[in-house]
Short mmCIF file of C-alpha atoms in Angstrom, two decimals:
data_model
loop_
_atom_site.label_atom_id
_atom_site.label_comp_id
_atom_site.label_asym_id
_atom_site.label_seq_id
_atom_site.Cartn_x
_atom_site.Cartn_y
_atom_site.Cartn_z
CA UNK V 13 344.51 -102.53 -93.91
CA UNK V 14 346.39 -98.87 -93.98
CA UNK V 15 343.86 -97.12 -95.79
CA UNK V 16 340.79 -98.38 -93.51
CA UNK V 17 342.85 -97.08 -90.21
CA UNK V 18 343.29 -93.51 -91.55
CA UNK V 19 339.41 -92.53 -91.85
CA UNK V 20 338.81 -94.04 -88.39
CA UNK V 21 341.48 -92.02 -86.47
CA UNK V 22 340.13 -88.76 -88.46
CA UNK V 23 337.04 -89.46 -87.42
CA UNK V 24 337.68 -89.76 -83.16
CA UNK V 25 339.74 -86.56 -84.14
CA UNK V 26 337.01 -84.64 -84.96
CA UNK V 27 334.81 -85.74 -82.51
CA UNK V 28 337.69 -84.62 -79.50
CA UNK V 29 337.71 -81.29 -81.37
CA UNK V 30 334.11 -80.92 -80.99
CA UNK V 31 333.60 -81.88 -77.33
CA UNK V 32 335.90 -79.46 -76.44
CA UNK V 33 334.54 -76.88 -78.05
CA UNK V 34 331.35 -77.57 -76.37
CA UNK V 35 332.64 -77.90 -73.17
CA UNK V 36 334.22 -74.22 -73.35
CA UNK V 37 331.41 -72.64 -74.51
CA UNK V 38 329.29 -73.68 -71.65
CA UNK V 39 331.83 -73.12 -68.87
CA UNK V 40 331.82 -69.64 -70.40
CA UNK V 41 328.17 -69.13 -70.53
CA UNK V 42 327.96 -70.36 -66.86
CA UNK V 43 330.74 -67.90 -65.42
CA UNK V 44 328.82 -64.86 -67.71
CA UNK V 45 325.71 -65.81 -66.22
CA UNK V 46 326.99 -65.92 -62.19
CA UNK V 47 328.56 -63.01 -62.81
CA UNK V 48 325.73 -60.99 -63.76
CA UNK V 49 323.99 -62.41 -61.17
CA UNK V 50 325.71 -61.75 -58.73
CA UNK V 51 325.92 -57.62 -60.04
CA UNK V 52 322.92 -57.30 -60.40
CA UNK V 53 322.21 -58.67 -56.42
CA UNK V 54 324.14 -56.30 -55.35
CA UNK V 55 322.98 -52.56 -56.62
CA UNK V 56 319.27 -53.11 -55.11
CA UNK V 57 318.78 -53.35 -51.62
CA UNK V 58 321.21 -50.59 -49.67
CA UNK V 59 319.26 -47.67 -52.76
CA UNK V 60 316.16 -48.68 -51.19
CA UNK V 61 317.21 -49.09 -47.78
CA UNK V 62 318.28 -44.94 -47.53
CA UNK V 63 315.35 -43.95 -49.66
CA UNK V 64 313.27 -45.21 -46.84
CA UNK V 65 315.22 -43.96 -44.39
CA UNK V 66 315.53 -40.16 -45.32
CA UNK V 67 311.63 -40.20 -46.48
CA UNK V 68 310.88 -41.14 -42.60
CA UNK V 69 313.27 -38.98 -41.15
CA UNK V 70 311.83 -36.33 -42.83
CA UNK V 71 307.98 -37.30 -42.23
CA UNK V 72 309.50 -37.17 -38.82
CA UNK V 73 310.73 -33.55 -38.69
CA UNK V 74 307.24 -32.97 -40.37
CA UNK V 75 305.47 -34.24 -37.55
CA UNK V 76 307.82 -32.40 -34.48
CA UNK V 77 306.77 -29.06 -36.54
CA UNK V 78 303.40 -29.91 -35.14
CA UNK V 79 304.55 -28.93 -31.39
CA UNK V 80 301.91 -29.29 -29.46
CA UNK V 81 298.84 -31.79 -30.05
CA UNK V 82 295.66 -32.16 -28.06
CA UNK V 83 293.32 -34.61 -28.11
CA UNK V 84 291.15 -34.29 -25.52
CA UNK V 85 289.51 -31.53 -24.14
CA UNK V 86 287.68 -31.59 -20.67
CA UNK V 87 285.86 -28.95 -19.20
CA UNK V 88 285.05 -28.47 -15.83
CA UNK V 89 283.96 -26.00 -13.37
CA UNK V 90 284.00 -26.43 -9.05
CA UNK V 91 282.29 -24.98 -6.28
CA UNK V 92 284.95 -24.14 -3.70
CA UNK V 93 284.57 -22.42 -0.46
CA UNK V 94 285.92 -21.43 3.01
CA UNK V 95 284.50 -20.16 6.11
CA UNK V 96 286.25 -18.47 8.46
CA UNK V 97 285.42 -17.32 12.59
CA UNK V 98 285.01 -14.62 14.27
CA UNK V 99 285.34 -13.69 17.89
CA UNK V 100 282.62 -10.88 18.15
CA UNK V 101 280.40 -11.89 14.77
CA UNK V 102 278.66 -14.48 12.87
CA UNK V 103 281.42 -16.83 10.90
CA UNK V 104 282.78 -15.91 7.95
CA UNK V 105 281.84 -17.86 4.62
CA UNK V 106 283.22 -17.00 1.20
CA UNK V 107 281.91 -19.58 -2.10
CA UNK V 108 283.20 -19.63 -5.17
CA UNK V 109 282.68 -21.35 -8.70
CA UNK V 110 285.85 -21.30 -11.26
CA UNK V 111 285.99 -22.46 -14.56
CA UNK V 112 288.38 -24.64 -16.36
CA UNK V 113 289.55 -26.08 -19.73
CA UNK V 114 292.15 -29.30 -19.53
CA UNK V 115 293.78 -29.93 -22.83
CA UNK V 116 294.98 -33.25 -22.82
CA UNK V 117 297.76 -34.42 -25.40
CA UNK V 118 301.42 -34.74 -26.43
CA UNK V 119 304.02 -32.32 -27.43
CA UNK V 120 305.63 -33.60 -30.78
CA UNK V 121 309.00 -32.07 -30.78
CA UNK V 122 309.09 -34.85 -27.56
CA UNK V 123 309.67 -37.74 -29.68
CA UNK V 124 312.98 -38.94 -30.76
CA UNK V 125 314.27 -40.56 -33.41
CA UNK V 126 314.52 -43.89 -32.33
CA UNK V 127 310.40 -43.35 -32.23
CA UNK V 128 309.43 -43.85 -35.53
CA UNK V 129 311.00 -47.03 -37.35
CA UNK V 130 310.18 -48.50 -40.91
CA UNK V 131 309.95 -52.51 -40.23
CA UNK V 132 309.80 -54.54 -43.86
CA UNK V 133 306.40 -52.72 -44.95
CA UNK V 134 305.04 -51.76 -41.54
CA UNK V 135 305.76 -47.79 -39.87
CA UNK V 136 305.96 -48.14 -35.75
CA UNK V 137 305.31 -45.18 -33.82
CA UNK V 138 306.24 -44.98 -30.44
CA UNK V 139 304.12 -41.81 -28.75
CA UNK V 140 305.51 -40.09 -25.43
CA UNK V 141 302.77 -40.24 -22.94
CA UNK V 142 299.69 -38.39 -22.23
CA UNK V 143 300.09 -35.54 -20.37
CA UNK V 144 298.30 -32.22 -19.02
CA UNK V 145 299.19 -29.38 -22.32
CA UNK V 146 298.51 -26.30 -20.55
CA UNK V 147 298.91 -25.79 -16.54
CA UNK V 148 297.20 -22.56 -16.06
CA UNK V 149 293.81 -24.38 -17.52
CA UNK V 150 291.63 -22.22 -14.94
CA UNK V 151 289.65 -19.46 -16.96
CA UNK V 152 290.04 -16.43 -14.00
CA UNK V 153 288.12 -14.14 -15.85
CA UNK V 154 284.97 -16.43 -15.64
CA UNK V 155 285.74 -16.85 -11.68
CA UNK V 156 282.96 -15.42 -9.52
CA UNK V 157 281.53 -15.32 -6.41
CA UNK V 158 278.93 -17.72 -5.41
CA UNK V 159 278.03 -16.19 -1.96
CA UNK V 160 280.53 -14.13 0.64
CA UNK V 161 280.05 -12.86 3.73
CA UNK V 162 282.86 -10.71 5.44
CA UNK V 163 286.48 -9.11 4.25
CA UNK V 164 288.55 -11.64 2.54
CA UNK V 165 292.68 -11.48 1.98
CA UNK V 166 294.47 -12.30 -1.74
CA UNK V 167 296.20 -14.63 0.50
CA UNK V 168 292.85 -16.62 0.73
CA UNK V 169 291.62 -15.86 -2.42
CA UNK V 170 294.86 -17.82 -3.74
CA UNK V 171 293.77 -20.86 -1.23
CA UNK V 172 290.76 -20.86 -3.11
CA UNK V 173 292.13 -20.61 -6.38
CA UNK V 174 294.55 -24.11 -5.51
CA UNK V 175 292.13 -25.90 -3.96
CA UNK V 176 289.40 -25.43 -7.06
CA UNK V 177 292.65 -26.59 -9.51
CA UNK V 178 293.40 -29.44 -7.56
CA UNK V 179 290.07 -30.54 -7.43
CA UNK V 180 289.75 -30.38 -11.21
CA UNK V 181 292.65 -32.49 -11.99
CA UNK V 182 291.28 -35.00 -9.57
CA UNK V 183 288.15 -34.68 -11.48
CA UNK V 184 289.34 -34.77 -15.19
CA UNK V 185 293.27 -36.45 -15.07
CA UNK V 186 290.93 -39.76 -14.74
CA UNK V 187 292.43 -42.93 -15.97
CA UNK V 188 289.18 -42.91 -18.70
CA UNK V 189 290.14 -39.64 -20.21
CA UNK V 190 293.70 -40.62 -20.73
CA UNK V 191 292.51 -43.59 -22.47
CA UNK V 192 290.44 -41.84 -24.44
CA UNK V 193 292.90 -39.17 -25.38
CA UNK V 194 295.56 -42.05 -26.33
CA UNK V 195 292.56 -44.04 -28.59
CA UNK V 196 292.12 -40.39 -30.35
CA UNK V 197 295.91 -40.60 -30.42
CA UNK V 198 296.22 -43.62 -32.22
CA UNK V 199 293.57 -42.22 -34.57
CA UNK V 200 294.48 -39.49 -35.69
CA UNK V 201 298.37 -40.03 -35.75
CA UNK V 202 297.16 -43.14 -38.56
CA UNK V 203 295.60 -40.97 -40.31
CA UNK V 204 298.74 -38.42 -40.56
CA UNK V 205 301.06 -41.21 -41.93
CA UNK V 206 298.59 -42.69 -43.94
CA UNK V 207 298.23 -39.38 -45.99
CA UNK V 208 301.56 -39.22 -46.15
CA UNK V 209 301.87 -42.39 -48.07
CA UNK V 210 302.20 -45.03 -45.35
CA UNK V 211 299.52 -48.15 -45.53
CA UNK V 212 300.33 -49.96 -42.48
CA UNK V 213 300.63 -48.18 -39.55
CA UNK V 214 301.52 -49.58 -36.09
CA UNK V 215 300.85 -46.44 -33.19
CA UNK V 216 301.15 -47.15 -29.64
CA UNK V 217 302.59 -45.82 -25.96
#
């Protein structure tokens, strides 16, 4: 009876030996493996995160360099007079026609940095609003006189000179042209950041 119990308890032995063995080995494996894991998770995303960010930040300096940009131009010219009395004579009358070129656009060193933002794959662009580029849009040299009759002041001459401006901004500040201008806008500012390597491009005011 001795000599068959001695192979038997040999035998569960070995078997103990081996399970624990195995049991090691794959509690090691598992640690190794989370461990990389968990390494390799974290190296990725903040690389990425301040290539993007210094690429637009720079596209954005790129773009301020641009100062002013028009995108609409509207020309225009008025007939503008005045008549005047006169005790002893026949009235007064002094006509004129003045000529003018209204840039319509945005100046690009406007825009702050908050206006340009990298979402997941998609660049939004924020554009300041439309505005008037130039003030002094009336072309004096190409001024003339239409028809005048009698001696007329600088003083009136300068009346004349307002009253033609105002009526071109009446004429060409129209809430169509600033439409348009913002659609050519939205065009053409695509266009920039597509070129410079952007494929989805949100642009609006």
């Amino acid at each position: 009876m001795e000599k068959k119990d001695k192979p038997l308890k040999e035998n569960q032995l070995g078997r103990l030996f081996l399970t624990a063995a195995t049991l090691v080995t794959l509690v090691t494996m598992l640690v190794f493996t989370i461990t990389e894991g968990t390494r390799n998770e974290t190296t990725i995303a903040p690389d990425n995160d301040s290539i993007f960010t210094d690429t637009t930040t720079t596209h954005l300096e790129s773009v301020r360099d641009i100062g002013e940009w028009e995108f609409l131009t509207v020309n225009d010219e008025e007939l503008v007079d005045t008549t005047a009395s006169r005790t002893l004579a026949s009235d007064k009358q002094l006509t004129r026609i003045y000529y003018g070129t209204l840039r319509l656009g945005i100046n690009m060193n406007n825009m702050p940095s908050e206006s340009v933002r990298l979402i997941d794959d998609t660049l939004d662009v924020l554009l300041p609003p439309i505005r008037l580029l130039d003030n002094d849009f009336i072309d004096e040299t190409r001024t003339k006189s239409f028809y005048e009759k009698g001696t007329w002041d600088n003083s009136t001459r300068s009346a004349l000179y307002e009253k033609a401006k105002r009526q071109m901004l009446d004429r060409c500040m129209t809430e169509s042209n600033i439409e348009l201008a913002q659609q050519n806008a939205i065009d053409e500012v695509t266009l920039l950041f597509n070129t410079l390597g952007y494929d989805h491009v949100v642009v609006h005011f």
